[in-house]
Coordinates of C-alpha atoms in Angstrom, one line a residue:
X1 CA -28.4 -214.4 -10.3
X2 CA -29.2 -217.6 -12.3
X3 CA -31.5 -219.3 -14.8
X4 CA -35.0 -219.8 -13.3
X5 CA -36.1 -223.4 -13.1
X6 CA -38.8 -223.0 -15.6
X7 CA -36.3 -222.6 -18.5
X8 CA -34.1 -225.2 -20.1
X9 CA -31.8 -222.8 -22.0
X10 CA -30.6 -219.1 -21.5
X11 CA -32.1 -218.3 -24.9
X12 CA -35.6 -219.5 -23.8
X13 CA -35.3 -217.4 -20.7
X14 CA -34.2 -214.2 -22.5
X15 CA -37.0 -214.6 -25.0
X16 CA -39.6 -215.0 -22.2
X17 CA -38.1 -211.9 -20.5
X18 CA -38.5 -209.9 -23.7
X19 CA -42.1 -211.0 -24.0
X20 CA -42.8 -209.9 -20.4
X21 CA -41.0 -206.6 -20.6
X22 CA -42.7 -205.8 -23.9
X23 CA -46.2 -206.5 -22.5
X24 CA -45.6 -204.3 -19.5
X25 CA -43.4 -201.8 -21.2
X26 CA -45.2 -198.8 -19.6
X27 CA -43.7 -199.8 -16.2
X28 CA -40.1 -199.9 -17.6
X29 CA -39.4 -197.4 -20.4
X30 CA -40.0 -194.0 -19.0
X31 CA -38.8 -191.9 -16.0
X32 CA -41.2 -191.9 -13.1
X33 CA -41.2 -188.1 -13.2
X34 CA -42.9 -188.3 -16.6
X35 CA -45.9 -190.5 -15.7
X36 CA -48.3 -187.6 -16.0
X37 CA -46.8 -186.3 -19.2
X38 CA -46.9 -189.7 -20.8
X39 CA -50.3 -190.6 -19.3
X40 CA -48.6 -193.8 -18.1
X41 CA -51.2 -194.6 -15.5
X42 CA -53.9 -194.8 -18.2
X43 CA -52.4 -198.3 -18.9
X44 CA -53.7 -199.5 -15.5
X45 CA -57.4 -200.5 -15.9
X46 CA -58.9 -202.2 -12.8
X47 CA -62.7 -202.5 -12.4
X48 CA -64.0 -200.8 -9.3
X49 CA -60.6 -199.5 -8.3
X50 CA -62.4 -196.8 -6.3
X51 CA -63.5 -199.5 -3.8
X52 CA -60.1 -201.1 -3.5
X53 CA -57.9 -200.2 -0.5
X54 CA -54.5 -200.3 -2.1
X55 CA -52.9 -198.9 1.0
X56 CA -53.9 -201.8 3.2
X57 CA -50.7 -203.5 4.5
X58 CA -52.1 -206.8 3.4
X59 CA -52.7 -205.6 -0.2
X60 CA -50.8 -207.6 -2.9
X61 CA -51.2 -208.0 -6.7
X62 CA -51.9 -211.7 -6.1
X63 CA -55.2 -210.6 -4.7
X64 CA -56.1 -209.3 -8.1
X65 CA -55.6 -212.6 -9.9
X66 CA -59.3 -212.8 -10.7
X67 CA -58.6 -209.9 -13.1
X68 CA -57.0 -211.4 -16.3
X69 CA -54.5 -208.6 -16.6
X70 CA -52.9 -209.3 -13.2
X71 CA -53.4 -213.1 -13.4
X72 CA -51.0 -213.0 -16.5
X73 CA -48.7 -210.6 -14.7
X74 CA -48.3 -212.8 -11.6
X75 CA -48.0 -216.0 -13.6
X76 CA -45.2 -214.6 -15.7
X77 CA -43.4 -213.2 -12.6
X78 CA -43.5 -216.6 -11.0
X79 CA -41.9 -218.3 -14.0
X80 CA -39.2 -215.6 -14.3
X81 CA -38.3 -215.3 -10.6
X82 CA -35.2 -216.7 -8.9
X83 CA -35.6 -217.5 -5.2
X84 CA -32.8 -217.1 -2.7
X85 CA -32.5 -218.6 0.7
X86 CA -32.1 -216.7 3.9
X87 CA -29.0 -214.6 4.2
X88 CA -26.4 -216.0 6.5
X89 CA -25.6 -213.3 9.1
X90 CA -21.9 -212.7 9.3
X91 CA -19.9 -211.3 12.2
X92 CA -16.4 -209.9 12.4
X93 CA -14.2 -209.8 15.4
X94 CA -12.9 -206.4 14.4
X95 CA -15.2 -203.5 15.3
X96 CA -15.7 -200.7 12.7
X97 CA -14.8 -197.5 14.5
X98 CA -15.8 -194.9 12.0
X99 CA -18.5 -192.2 11.8
X100 CA -20.9 -194.2 9.6
X101 CA -24.5 -195.2 9.8
X102 CA -25.8 -198.7 10.7
X103 CA -26.4 -199.6 7.0
X104 CA -22.8 -198.7 5.9
X105 CA -21.4 -200.5 9.0
X106 CA -23.4 -203.6 8.2
X107 CA -22.2 -203.6 4.6
X108 CA -18.5 -203.2 5.4
X109 CA -18.5 -205.8 8.2
X110 CA -20.3 -208.4 6.1
X111 CA -18.4 -207.9 2.9
X112 CA -15.0 -207.9 4.7
X113 CA -15.9 -211.3 6.2
X114 CA -16.9 -212.7 2.8
X115 CA -13.7 -211.4 1.2
X116 CA -11.7 -213.0 4.1
X117 CA -13.4 -216.3 3.5
X118 CA -12.9 -216.4 -0.3
X119 CA -9.2 -215.4 0.1
X120 CA -8.7 -218.2 2.6
X121 CA -10.3 -220.8 0.3
X122 CA -8.3 -219.8 -2.8
X123 CA -5.0 -218.8 -1.2
X124 CA -5.1 -215.0 -1.8
X125 CA -2.9 -212.7 0.3
X126 CA -3.7 -209.5 -1.5
X127 CA -6.9 -207.6 -2.2
X128 CA -7.6 -204.9 -4.8
X129 CA -10.5 -202.8 -3.8
X130 CA -12.0 -201.0 -6.8
X131 CA -13.8 -197.8 -5.8
X132 CA -12.3 -197.9 -2.4
X133 CA -14.0 -194.6 -1.2
X134 CA -12.8 -193.6 2.2
X135 CA -11.1 -196.9 2.9
X136 CA -13.4 -198.3 5.6
X137 CA -13.5 -201.8 4.0
X138 CA -9.7 -201.8 3.4
X139 CA -8.8 -201.0 7.0
X140 CA -11.2 -203.5 8.4
X141 CA -10.0 -206.2 6.1
X142 CA -6.4 -205.5 6.9
X143 CA -7.0 -205.5 10.7
X144 CA -8.8 -208.8 10.4
X145 CA -6.3 -210.6 8.2
X146 CA -3.0 -208.7 7.8
X147 CA -3.2 -209.1 4.1
X148 CA -2.1 -206.5 1.5
X149 CA -4.8 -204.1 0.3
X150 CA -4.6 -201.9 -2.8
X151 CA -7.4 -199.3 -2.7
X152 CA -8.2 -197.7 -6.1
X153 CA -10.4 -194.6 -6.1
X154 CA -11.2 -192.2 -8.9
X155 CA -12.7 -189.5 -6.7
X156 CA -9.9 -187.2 -5.6
X157 CA -11.6 -186.0 -2.5
X158 CA -12.5 -189.5 -1.4
X159 CA -8.9 -190.6 -2.1
X160 CA -7.4 -187.7 -0.1
X161 CA -9.7 -188.4 2.9
X162 CA -8.8 -192.1 2.8
X163 CA -5.1 -191.2 3.0
X164 CA -5.8 -188.7 5.7
X165 CA -7.8 -191.2 7.8
X166 CA -5.0 -193.7 7.4
X167 CA -2.4 -191.3 8.7
X168 CA -4.6 -190.3 11.7
X169 CA -6.1 -193.6 12.7
X170 CA -4.4 -196.5 11.0
X171 CA -0.7 -195.7 10.9
X172 CA 0.2 -199.3 11.5
X173 CA -1.3 -200.2 8.1
X174 CA 0.9 -198.0 6.0
X175 CA 3.1 -200.8 4.6
X176 CA 0.2 -203.1 3.8
X177 CA -2.7 -200.8 2.8
X178 CA -1.9 -198.5 -0.2
X179 CA -4.3 -196.0 -1.7
X180 CA -4.0 -194.9 -5.4
X181 CA -5.9 -192.2 -7.1
X182 CA -6.9 -194.2 -10.2
X183 CA -9.9 -194.6 -12.4
X184 CA -10.4 -198.3 -13.1
X185 CA -11.2 -199.3 -16.7
X186 CA -10.9 -202.5 -18.6
X187 CA -7.4 -201.3 -19.7
X188 CA -6.1 -200.7 -16.2
X189 CA -4.5 -204.1 -15.9
X190 CA -0.9 -203.1 -16.7
X191 CA -1.0 -200.1 -14.4
X192 CA -2.5 -202.1 -11.5
X193 CA 0.1 -204.9 -12.0
X194 CA 2.8 -202.2 -11.7
X195 CA 1.2 -200.9 -8.5
X196 CA 1.3 -204.4 -7.1
X197 CA 5.0 -204.9 -8.0
X198 CA 5.9 -201.5 -6.6
X199 CA 4.1 -201.8 -3.3
X200 CA 3.8 -205.6 -2.6
X201 CA 6.8 -207.1 -4.4
X202 CA 6.3 -210.6 -3.0
X203 CA 2.5 -210.8 -3.1
X204 CA 0.7 -214.0 -4.0
X205 CA -2.7 -214.6 -5.5
X206 CA -5.0 -211.6 -5.7
X207 CA -8.7 -211.0 -5.0
X208 CA -10.6 -208.1 -6.6
X209 CA -13.5 -206.7 -4.6
X210 CA -15.7 -203.6 -4.4
X211 CA -18.6 -202.5 -2.2
X212 CA -19.7 -199.7 -4.5
X213 CA -19.2 -201.0 -8.0
X214 CA -21.4 -198.4 -9.6
X215 CA -22.2 -198.2 -13.3
X216 CA -19.6 -200.0 -15.4
X217 CA -17.2 -200.6 -12.5
X218 CA -18.4 -204.1 -11.9
X219 CA -17.9 -205.0 -15.6
X220 CA -14.5 -203.4 -15.5
X221 CA -13.6 -205.5 -12.5
X222 CA -14.7 -208.6 -14.4
X223 CA -12.5 -207.6 -17.3
X224 CA -9.5 -207.2 -14.9
X225 CA -10.3 -210.6 -13.3
X226 CA -10.1 -212.2 -16.7
X227 CA -7.0 -210.5 -18.0
X228 CA -4.7 -210.3 -14.9
X229 CA -2.8 -213.5 -14.3
X230 CA -2.3 -212.9 -10.6
X231 CA -6.0 -212.3 -9.9
X232 CA -7.7 -215.5 -8.8
X233 CA -10.9 -214.4 -7.2
X234 CA -13.6 -211.8 -7.6
X235 CA -16.3 -210.5 -5.3
X236 CA -18.2 -207.4 -6.3
X237 CA -21.4 -205.7 -5.2
X238 CA -22.8 -204.0 -8.4
X239 CA -25.2 -201.0 -8.2
X240 CA -26.4 -197.9 -10.1
X241 CA -26.8 -199.8 -13.4
X242 CA -28.4 -196.7 -14.9
X243 CA -25.0 -194.9 -14.7
X244 CA -23.5 -197.4 -17.2
X245 CA -21.9 -195.7 -20.3
X246 CA -24.0 -195.4 -23.4
X247 CA -23.0 -194.9 -27.0
X248 CA -26.0 -193.8 -29.0
X249 CA -29.0 -195.7 -27.8
X250 CA -27.1 -198.7 -26.5
X251 CA -25.1 -199.4 -23.4
X252 CA -21.4 -200.1 -24.0
X253 CA -21.3 -203.1 -21.5
X254 CA -24.7 -204.6 -22.0
X255 CA -25.4 -207.1 -23.3
X256 CA -22.2 -209.1 -22.8
X257 CA -23.0 -212.7 -23.4
X258 CA -23.4 -214.1 -26.9
X259 CA -26.7 -215.7 -25.8
X260 CA -28.3 -212.4 -25.0
X261 CA -26.7 -210.4 -27.8
X262 CA -28.4 -212.6 -30.4
X263 CA -31.8 -212.3 -28.7
X264 CA -31.3 -208.6 -28.0
X265 CA -30.5 -207.7 -31.6
X266 CA -33.3 -209.8 -33.0
X267 CA -35.8 -208.2 -30.6
X268 CA -34.5 -204.6 -31.1
X269 CA -33.6 -204.5 -27.4
X270 CA -32.3 -200.9 -27.5
X271 CA -35.9 -199.7 -28.0
X272 CA -36.9 -201.2 -24.7
X273 CA -33.9 -201.3 -22.5
X274 CA -32.7 -197.8 -21.6
X275 CA -31.8 -195.7 -18.6
X276 CA -35.3 -196.2 -16.8
X277 CA -35.0 -199.9 -17.2
X278 CA -31.5 -199.9 -15.6
X279 CA -32.7 -197.6 -12.9
X280 CA -35.5 -200.0 -12.0
X281 CA -32.9 -202.9 -11.9
X282 CA -31.1 -201.0 -9.1
X283 CA -34.3 -199.8 -7.4
X284 CA -34.7 -201.0 -3.7
X285 CA -37.7 -203.3 -3.2
X286 CA -38.0 -202.5 0.5
X287 CA -38.7 -199.0 1.7
X288 CA -39.2 -197.6 5.2
X289 CA -41.9 -195.3 3.8
X290 CA -45.5 -196.4 3.5
X291 CA -47.0 -196.9 0.0
X292 CA -49.2 -193.9 0.6
X293 CA -46.1 -191.8 1.2
X294 CA -44.4 -193.1 -1.9
X295 CA -47.5 -192.3 -4.0
X296 CA -47.5 -188.8 -2.6
X297 CA -43.8 -188.3 -3.5
X298 CA -44.3 -189.8 -7.0
X299 CA -47.3 -187.7 -7.9
X300 CA -46.0 -184.5 -6.4
X301 CA -42.8 -184.7 -8.4
X302 CA -44.8 -185.7 -11.5
X303 CA -46.9 -182.6 -11.1
X304 CA -43.8 -180.4 -11.2
X305 CA -42.6 -182.2 -14.3
X306 CA -46.0 -181.7 -16.0
X307 CA -46.0 -178.0 -15.2
X308 CA -42.5 -177.6 -16.5
X309 CA -43.3 -179.6 -19.7
X310 CA -46.4 -177.4 -20.5
X311 CA -44.3 -174.3 -20.0
X312 CA -41.4 -175.6 -22.1
X313 CA -39.0 -175.7 -19.2
X314 CA -36.7 -178.2 -17.6
X315 CA -36.8 -178.9 -13.8
X316 CA -33.3 -178.6 -12.3
X317 CA -32.5 -179.7 -8.7
X318 CA -30.8 -177.1 -6.5
X319 CA -29.5 -179.8 -4.2
X320 CA -29.3 -183.6 -3.9
X321 CA -32.5 -183.9 -1.8
X322 CA -34.5 -181.2 -3.5
X323 CA -37.5 -181.6 -1.2
X324 CA -37.5 -183.3 2.2
X325 CA -40.7 -185.3 1.6
X326 CA -40.7 -186.8 5.1
X327 CA -41.4 -183.3 6.4
X328 CA -44.3 -182.7 4.0
X329 CA -47.8 -183.6 5.1
X330 CA -49.5 -181.8 2.3
X331 CA -49.0 -180.8 -1.3
X332 CA -48.9 -177.2 -0.1
X333 CA -45.9 -177.9 2.0
X334 CA -44.3 -179.8 -0.9
X335 CA -44.6 -177.1 -3.5
X336 CA -43.5 -174.4 -1.0
X337 CA -40.2 -176.3 -0.6
X338 CA -40.0 -177.1 -4.3
X339 CA -40.6 -173.5 -5.5
X340 CA -38.5 -171.7 -2.8
X341 CA -35.3 -173.9 -2.3
X342 CA -35.7 -177.2 -4.0
X343 CA -35.9 -176.7 -7.8
X344 CA -35.2 -174.2 -10.5
X345 CA -37.1 -173.9 -13.8
X346 CA -34.9 -173.4 -16.8
X347 CA -36.5 -172.5 -20.1
X348 CA -35.7 -175.0 -22.9
X349 CA -35.2 -172.1 -25.3
X350 CA -34.0 -168.6 -24.6
X351 CA -37.0 -166.3 -24.1
X352 CA -35.1 -163.3 -25.5
X353 CA -34.8 -164.6 -29.0
X354 CA -31.5 -163.5 -30.6
X355 CA -30.9 -160.7 -28.2
X356 CA -27.9 -161.6 -25.9
X357 CA -28.9 -162.3 -22.4
X358 CA -27.1 -160.5 -19.6
X359 CA -26.0 -162.3 -16.4
X360 CA -28.7 -160.4 -14.5
X361 CA -31.4 -161.4 -16.9
X362 CA -30.3 -165.0 -17.0
X363 CA -30.4 -165.2 -13.2
X364 CA -33.9 -163.6 -13.2
X365 CA -35.0 -166.1 -15.8
X366 CA -33.8 -169.0 -13.7
X367 CA -35.4 -167.9 -10.4
X368 CA -38.7 -167.1 -12.0
X369 CA -40.1 -170.3 -10.7
X370 CA -43.4 -172.1 -10.4
X371 CA -46.8 -170.5 -10.4
X372 CA -48.2 -172.1 -7.2
X373 CA -51.8 -171.6 -8.1
X374 CA -51.3 -173.5 -11.3
X375 CA -49.6 -176.3 -9.4
X376 CA -52.5 -176.5 -7.0
X377 CA -54.9 -176.7 -10.0
X378 CA -53.0 -179.6 -11.6
X379 CA -52.9 -181.5 -8.3
X380 CA -56.6 -181.1 -7.7
X381 CA -57.4 -182.1 -11.3
X382 CA -56.5 -185.7 -10.6
X383 CA -59.1 -187.8 -8.8
X384 CA -58.4 -190.2 -6.0
X385 CA -58.5 -193.2 -8.4
X386 CA -55.5 -191.8 -10.2
X387 CA -53.5 -191.8 -7.0
X388 CA -54.6 -195.5 -6.5
X389 CA -53.3 -196.2 -10.0
X390 CA -50.0 -194.7 -9.0
X391 CA -49.9 -197.1 -6.1
X392 CA -50.5 -200.0 -8.4
X393 CA -47.7 -198.7 -10.6
X394 CA -45.3 -198.6 -7.7
X395 CA -46.2 -202.1 -6.6
X396 CA -45.8 -203.4 -10.1
X397 CA -42.3 -201.9 -10.2
X398 CA -41.4 -203.5 -6.9
X399 CA -42.6 -206.9 -8.2
X400 CA -40.7 -206.5 -11.4
X401 CA -37.4 -205.2 -10.0
X402 CA -35.9 -208.7 -9.1
X403 CA -36.7 -210.0 -12.6
X404 CA -35.2 -207.0 -14.3
X405 CA -32.0 -207.2 -12.2
X406 CA -31.7 -211.0 -12.8
X407 CA -32.0 -210.4 -16.5
X408 CA -29.1 -208.0 -16.3
X409 CA -26.9 -210.0 -14.0
X410 CA -27.5 -213.4 -15.5
X411 CA -26.1 -211.9 -18.8
X412 CA -22.8 -211.1 -16.9
X413 CA -22.7 -214.6 -15.4
X414 CA -23.2 -216.2 -18.8
X415 CA -20.4 -214.0 -20.2
X416 CA -18.0 -215.3 -17.6
X417 CA -18.9 -218.9 -18.4
X418 CA -18.4 -218.2 -22.1
X419 CA -14.9 -216.9 -21.2
X420 CA -14.2 -220.2 -19.4
X421 CA -14.9 -219.3 -15.8
X422 CA -16.9 -222.2 -14.4
X423 CA -16.8 -221.1 -10.8
X424 CA -19.0 -218.1 -10.7
X425 CA -22.4 -217.1 -9.2
X426 CA -24.5 -214.3 -7.9
X427 CA -25.1 -214.6 -4.2
X428 CA -27.3 -212.7 -1.8
X429 CA -24.9 -211.4 0.9
X430 CA -27.0 -208.7 2.7
X431 CA -30.4 -208.6 4.3
X432 CA -32.6 -206.4 2.1
X433 CA -34.0 -204.8 5.2
X434 CA -30.6 -203.5 6.1
X435 CA -29.1 -202.8 2.7
X436 CA -30.9 -202.7 -0.7
X437 CA -27.6 -203.5 -2.4
X438 CA -27.6 -207.2 -1.5
X439 CA -26.4 -209.2 -4.6
X440 CA -22.7 -209.9 -5.1
X441 CA -20.9 -211.5 -8.0
X442 CA -18.4 -214.1 -6.9
X443 CA -16.0 -215.9 -9.2
X444 CA -12.7 -217.9 -9.1
X445 CA -10.2 -219.3 -11.5
X446 CA -9.5 -222.9 -11.1
X447 CA -5.9 -223.6 -10.3
X448 CA -4.0 -225.6 -12.9

């Protein structure tokens, strides 16, 4: 990401971002599941909303510019936005032969080609893949270039499967592609340097890459890039910003730059920028579901949350995809899934007072789920205009997401520049229609 053209200095840009985020704080500072609990949608006040077709494919907030509220919103967005050109479609002569979907295949092929190009430009013959997963990127890169690859993965199951796949399908890469079970941190430099000496004794310059640089991993990769003498280039795809480590009410690795730290502290940034803010930064702006489907999903889940809140309970998912929304045409179908297999209600405080709870009683307490009649009553209590407000809320989040992400990533870019790295940028590598994770950080140390 970069500094929008409307601003002369980073400080001016960060100040304008804080003004914008503060004015529309209700879109940023709470979980989407809590919009009914917090009465979030009451902040959206549009005259004659009942007559507005928000689900029309041609509907945009720009069409509401005659309303002062949205005129200011759209004007501020325009000033704070950074525009990217069309993505250059990349191809690779090596076919990815693995049981992965089109999205994953597209990401691996594209990033492998980008890494190949940057290694060629800066003379790297070795790649460190942080968060290497099942090793798809590593094997494709090796087959295309013959370079050394060190894959570092903290998930033991993923690491074991990568090694197993290599032994079964890529035995010829054993001398050049090495997988290590290792959790990458900013203090991993000495260990990684030793791995390189052990396995690639005569290696040259090194490139650090990562396709799934979730949470703090992208920042840890930046730290290794700065500290390790052999590392010359960096190319990371950050994601899942909301998983970054927190201490108290602040993120450990945000802000990084001196420019943002000064503004952040003066504007009490920790009161505004929390997990929901970071979750929005990683939120995909394109979705293959219609706006009406997204509103249904948002409101349905919010009803469950409101029910749990009023009954002093917490909603716990029983599985990753608690409700298969695409198979739900009605709220009745949604709550049937939710109450039977999707979620469990857990009381916030023991209902048995000081009496010890037996395992049987605890299990009974957990599976005593939702009262479906009460859920139906809550759903019916919201008029159609409230659902239209939910649609406006979703559209506002989609409009704000690139600005929120730019705010976060520009801080990282400034930090690298403050540390003396002049060759660095955020670049759009992927087409958003094929992969929502489309922005990569690239950096290089100038040779002396």
